[in-house]
Coordinates of C-alpha atoms and ligand atoms in Angstrom, one line a residue:
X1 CA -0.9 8.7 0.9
X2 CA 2.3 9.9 -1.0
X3 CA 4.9 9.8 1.7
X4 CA 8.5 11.1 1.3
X5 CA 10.0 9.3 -1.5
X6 CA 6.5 9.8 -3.8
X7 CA 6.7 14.1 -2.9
X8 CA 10.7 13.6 -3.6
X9 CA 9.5 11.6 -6.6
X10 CA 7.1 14.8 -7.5
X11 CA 9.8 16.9 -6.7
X12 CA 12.4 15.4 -9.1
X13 CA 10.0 15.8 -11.8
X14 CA 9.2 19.4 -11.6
X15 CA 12.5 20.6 -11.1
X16 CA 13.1 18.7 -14.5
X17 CA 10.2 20.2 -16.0
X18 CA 9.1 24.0 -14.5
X19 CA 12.3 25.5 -13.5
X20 CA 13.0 28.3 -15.5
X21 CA 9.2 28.3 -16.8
X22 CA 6.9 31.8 -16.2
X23 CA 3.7 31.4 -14.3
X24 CA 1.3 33.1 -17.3
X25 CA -2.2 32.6 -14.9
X26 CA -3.3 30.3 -12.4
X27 CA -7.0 29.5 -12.3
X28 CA -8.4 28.5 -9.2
X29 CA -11.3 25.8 -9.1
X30 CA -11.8 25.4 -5.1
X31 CA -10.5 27.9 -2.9
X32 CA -9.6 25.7 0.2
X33 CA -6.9 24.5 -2.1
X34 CA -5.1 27.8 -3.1
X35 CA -6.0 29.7 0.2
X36 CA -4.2 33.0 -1.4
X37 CA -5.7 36.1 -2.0
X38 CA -6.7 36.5 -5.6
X39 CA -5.2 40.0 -5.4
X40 CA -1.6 38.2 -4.5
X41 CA -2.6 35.6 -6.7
X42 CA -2.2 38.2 -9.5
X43 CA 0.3 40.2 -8.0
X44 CA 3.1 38.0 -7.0
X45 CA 2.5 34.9 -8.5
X46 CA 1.3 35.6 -11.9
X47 CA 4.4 36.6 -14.1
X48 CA 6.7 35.3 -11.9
X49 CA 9.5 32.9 -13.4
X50 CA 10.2 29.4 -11.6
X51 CA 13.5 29.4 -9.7
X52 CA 13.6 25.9 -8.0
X53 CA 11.7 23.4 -6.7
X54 CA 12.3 21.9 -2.8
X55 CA 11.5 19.5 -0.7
X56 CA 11.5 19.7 3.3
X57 CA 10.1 16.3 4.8
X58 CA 6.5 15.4 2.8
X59 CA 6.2 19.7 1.9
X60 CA 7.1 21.0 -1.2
X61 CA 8.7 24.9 -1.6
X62 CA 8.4 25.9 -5.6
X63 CA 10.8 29.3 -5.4
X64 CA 9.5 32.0 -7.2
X65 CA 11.1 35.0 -8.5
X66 CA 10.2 38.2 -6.3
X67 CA 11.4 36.2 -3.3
X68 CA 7.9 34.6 -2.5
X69 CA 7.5 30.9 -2.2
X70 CA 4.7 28.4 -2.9
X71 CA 4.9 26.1 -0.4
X72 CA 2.3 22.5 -1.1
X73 CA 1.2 19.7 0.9
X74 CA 0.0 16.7 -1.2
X75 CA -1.4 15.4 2.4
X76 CA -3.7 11.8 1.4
X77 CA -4.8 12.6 -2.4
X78 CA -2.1 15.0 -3.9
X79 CA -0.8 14.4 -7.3
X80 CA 0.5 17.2 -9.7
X81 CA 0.2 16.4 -13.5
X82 CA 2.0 18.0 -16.0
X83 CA 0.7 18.5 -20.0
X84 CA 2.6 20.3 -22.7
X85 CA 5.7 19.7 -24.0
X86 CA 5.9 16.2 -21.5
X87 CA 3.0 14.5 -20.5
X88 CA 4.2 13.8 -16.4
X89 CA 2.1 13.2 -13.1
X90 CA 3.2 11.7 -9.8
X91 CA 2.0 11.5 -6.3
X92 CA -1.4 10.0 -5.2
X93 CA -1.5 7.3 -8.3
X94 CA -4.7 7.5 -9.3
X95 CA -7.1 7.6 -13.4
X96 CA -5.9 11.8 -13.9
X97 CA -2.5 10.2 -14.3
X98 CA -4.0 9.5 -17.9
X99 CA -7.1 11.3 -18.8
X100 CA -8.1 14.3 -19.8
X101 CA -7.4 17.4 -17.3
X102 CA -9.2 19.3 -15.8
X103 CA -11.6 16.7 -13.9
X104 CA -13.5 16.6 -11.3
X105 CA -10.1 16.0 -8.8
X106 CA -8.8 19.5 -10.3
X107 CA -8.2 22.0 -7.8
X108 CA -5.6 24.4 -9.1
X109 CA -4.5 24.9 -13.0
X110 CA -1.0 26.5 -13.3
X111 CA -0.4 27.8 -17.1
X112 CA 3.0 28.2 -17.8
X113 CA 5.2 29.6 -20.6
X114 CA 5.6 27.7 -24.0
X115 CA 1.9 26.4 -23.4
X116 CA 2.5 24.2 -21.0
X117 CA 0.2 23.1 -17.5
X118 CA 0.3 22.1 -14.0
X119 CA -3.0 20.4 -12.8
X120 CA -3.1 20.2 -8.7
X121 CA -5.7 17.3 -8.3
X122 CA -6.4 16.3 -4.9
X123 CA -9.9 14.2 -4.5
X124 CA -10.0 14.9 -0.9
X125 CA -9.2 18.4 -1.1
X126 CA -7.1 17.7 2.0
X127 CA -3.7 19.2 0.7
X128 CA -3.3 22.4 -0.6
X129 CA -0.9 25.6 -2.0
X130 CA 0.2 28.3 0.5
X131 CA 2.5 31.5 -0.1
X132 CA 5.3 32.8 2.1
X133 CA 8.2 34.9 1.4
X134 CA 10.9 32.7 0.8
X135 CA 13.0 33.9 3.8
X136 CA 10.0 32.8 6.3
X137 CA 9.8 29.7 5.0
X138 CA 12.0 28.0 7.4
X139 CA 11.3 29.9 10.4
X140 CA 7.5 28.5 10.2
X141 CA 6.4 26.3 13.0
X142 CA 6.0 23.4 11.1
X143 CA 9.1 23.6 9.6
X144 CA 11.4 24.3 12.9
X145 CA 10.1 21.6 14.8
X146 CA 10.8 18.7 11.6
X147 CA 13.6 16.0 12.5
X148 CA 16.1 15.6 10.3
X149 CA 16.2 14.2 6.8
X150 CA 16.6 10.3 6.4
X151 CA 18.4 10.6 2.9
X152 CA 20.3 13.9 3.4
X153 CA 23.5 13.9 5.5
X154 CA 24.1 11.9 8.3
X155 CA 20.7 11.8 10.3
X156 CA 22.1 9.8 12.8
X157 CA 23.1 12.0 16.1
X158 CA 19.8 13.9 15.5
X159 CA 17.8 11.2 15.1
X160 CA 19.0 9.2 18.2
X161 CA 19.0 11.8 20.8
X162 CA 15.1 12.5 19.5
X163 CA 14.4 9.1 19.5
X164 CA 15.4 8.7 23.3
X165 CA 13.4 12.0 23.7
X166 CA 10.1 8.9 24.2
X167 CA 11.6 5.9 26.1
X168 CA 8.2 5.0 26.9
X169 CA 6.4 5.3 23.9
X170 CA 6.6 2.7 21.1
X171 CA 9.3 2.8 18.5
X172 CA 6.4 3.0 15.5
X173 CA 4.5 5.8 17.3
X174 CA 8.1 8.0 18.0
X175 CA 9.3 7.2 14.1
X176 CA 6.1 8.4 13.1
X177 CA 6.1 11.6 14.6
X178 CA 8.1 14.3 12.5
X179 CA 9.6 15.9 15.1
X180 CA 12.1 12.5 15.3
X181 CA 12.9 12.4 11.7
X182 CA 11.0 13.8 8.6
X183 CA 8.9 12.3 6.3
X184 CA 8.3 8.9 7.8
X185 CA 4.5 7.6 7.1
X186 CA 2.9 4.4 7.9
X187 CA 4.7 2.5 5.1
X188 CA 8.0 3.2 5.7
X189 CA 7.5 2.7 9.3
X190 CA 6.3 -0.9 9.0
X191 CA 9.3 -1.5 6.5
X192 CA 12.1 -0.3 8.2
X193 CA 10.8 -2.1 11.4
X194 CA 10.8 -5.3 9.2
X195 CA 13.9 -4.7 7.9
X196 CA 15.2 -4.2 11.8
X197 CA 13.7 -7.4 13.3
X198 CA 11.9 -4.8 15.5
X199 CA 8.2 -5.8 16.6
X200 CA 6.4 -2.2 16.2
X201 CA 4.8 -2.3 20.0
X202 CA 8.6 -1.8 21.8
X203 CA 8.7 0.3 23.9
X204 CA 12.0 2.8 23.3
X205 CA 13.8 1.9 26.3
X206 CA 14.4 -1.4 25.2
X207 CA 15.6 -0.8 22.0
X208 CA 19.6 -0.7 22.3
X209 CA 21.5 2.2 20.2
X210 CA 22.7 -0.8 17.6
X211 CA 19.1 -1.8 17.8
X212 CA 18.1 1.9 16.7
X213 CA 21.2 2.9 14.1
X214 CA 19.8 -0.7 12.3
X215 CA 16.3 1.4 12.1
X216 CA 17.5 4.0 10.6
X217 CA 19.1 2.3 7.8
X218 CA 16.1 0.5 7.5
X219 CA 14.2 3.7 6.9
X220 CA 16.7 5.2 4.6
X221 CA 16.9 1.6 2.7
X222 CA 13.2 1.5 2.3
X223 CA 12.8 5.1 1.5
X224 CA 16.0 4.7 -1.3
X225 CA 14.7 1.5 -2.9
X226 CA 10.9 3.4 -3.3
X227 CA 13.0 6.4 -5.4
X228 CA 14.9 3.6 -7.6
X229 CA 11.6 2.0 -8.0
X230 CA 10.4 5.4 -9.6
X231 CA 7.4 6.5 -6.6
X232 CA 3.9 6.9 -7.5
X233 CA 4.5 8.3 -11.2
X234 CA 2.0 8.2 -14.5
X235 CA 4.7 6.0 -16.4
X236 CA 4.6 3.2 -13.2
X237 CA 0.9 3.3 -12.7
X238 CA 0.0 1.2 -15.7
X239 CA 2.1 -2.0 -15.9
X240 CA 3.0 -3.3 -19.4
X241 CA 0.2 -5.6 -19.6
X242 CA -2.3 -2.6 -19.1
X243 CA -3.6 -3.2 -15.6
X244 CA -3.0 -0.9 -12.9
X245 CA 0.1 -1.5 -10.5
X246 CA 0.9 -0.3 -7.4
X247 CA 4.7 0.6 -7.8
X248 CA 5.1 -0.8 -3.8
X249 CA 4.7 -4.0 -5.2
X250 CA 8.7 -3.8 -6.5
X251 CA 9.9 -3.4 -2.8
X252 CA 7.2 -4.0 -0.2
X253 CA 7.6 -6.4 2.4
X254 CA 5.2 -6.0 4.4
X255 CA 2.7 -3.3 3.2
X256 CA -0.3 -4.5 1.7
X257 CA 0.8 -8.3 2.4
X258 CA -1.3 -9.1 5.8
X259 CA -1.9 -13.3 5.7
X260 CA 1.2 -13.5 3.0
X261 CA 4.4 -15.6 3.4
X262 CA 7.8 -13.0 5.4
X263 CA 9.8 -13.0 2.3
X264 CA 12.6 -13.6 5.1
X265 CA 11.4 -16.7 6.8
X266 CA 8.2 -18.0 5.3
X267 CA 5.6 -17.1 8.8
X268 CA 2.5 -15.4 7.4
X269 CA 2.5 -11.5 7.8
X270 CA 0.3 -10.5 10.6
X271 CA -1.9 -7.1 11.4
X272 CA -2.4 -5.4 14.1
X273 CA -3.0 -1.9 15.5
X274 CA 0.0 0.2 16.9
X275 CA 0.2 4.1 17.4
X276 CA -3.3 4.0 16.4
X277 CA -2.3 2.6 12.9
X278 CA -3.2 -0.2 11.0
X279 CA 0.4 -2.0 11.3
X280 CA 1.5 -5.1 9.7
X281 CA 4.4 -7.1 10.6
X282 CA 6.5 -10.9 10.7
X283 CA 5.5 -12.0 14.8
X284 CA 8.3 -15.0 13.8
X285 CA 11.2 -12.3 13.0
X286 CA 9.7 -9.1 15.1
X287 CA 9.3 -10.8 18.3
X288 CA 8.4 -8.3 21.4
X289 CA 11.2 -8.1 23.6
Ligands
ZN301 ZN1 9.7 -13.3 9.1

């Protein structure tokens, strides 16, 4: 599931590549994807140049001229893959990295100026590409209840004051919801409660303000170190000896390495279920208070 440094990761890459670019035709392959109608399709978003490309938590905003915006969700399968004049993909790391596009994940085909293409794949056909006027974009629902960013600004005095909006839930079900701070997903959870020495079941109450600020630099180290690391793109996805990697290897403590040594103290990694999650942790460093 890309989570906010893989869609900052996809973001970073188109604005490199499709700013500036005209949208020449979009061909849609399953409608659930590009819920638009074709007459607006053709109206506002063919012929329209590329002004920027945006990110607000895991949603993406790609600015069009004419004041309209598509805004995507990559949700669990997302990945956009760019061929043309740069062979690109990021988000969900997956085989259409590298083969030939369309497959059978296509759902949207974007053809730009200068012969060049935007492939939406998403196996799941969970995500999907919506269009707003640019100046509504903010005012959606979704978008006015979001907590603040982790890597923008100073989170901080948001982020606390929502946090203690749920002394009695846990601290991985509250940093999960998006209303306390954007973009966190079940991997940066787990990480920056690692990186805190905070056992995932606490209940908010107990956790003391320097308790809470040493979260939130764990979620913006976690989330920073993912972005150095590259995200989810086409050029990490095969490792130089050929085989598949998963670029969380590089900075994952905890993800993906139940029954393995705490690279802090040598106890084995546990798993267990919190917020209704499958969340894995050190019980030697993250003891319950
Ligand atoms: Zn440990």
């Amino acid at each position: 599931m890309p989570e906010l440094p893989e869609v900052e990761t996809v973001r970073r890459g188109l604005d490199k590549l499709i700013v500036g670019k005209q949208i020449v035709a979009v061909d849609c392959l399953c409608e659930k994807s590009l819920p638009i109608a074709t007459a607006d399709v053709n109206k506002i978003i063919v012929g329209a140049t590329i002004l920027a490309v945006r990110r607000r938590a895991k949603m993406l905003m790609i600015d069009l001229s004419g004041n309209y915006t598509l805004l995507i969700h990559l949700k669990m399968t997302g990945q956009m893959v760019y061929r043309g004049e740069a062979n690109w993909g990021a988000g969900h790391p997956n085989d259409s990295f590298l083969g030939n596009l369309p497959d059978r994940s296509t759902r949207v085909i974007i053809r730009l100026s200068g012969d060049n293409t935007l492939f939406f794949n998403d196996q799941r056909k969970f995500g999907w590409i919506k269009l707003y006027p640019t100046t509504e974009i903010d005012d959606l629902p979704t978008m006015r209840k979001l907590g603040p960013e982790p890597l923008i600004g100073d989170p901080w005095p948001e982020f606390i004051r929502r946090v203690r909006r749920h002394p009695r839930l846990s601290i991985k079900a509250t940093i999960l919801d998006q209303t306390t701070i954007a973009g966190v997903g079940n991997i940066y959870a787990d990480e920056s409660l690692w990186l805190a020495k905070i056992h995932p079941a606490t209940k908010v109450e107990q956790l003391s303000d320097d308790d809470l600020k040493r979260l939130l630099d764990g979620i913006k180290k976690s989330m920073a170190d993912s972005l150095a690391a590259g995200g989810s793109t086409a050029r990490n996805y095969v490792k130089a000896d050929g085989t598949r990697g998963d670029y969380l290897d590089k900075f994952a403590a905890v993800y993906n390495r139940a029954n393995q040594p705490c690279l802090r103290c040598g106890h084995d990694i546990a798993k267990i279920r919190v917020a209704g999650r499958g969340t894995q942790y050190c019980p030697n460093c993250q003891m319950l208070q």
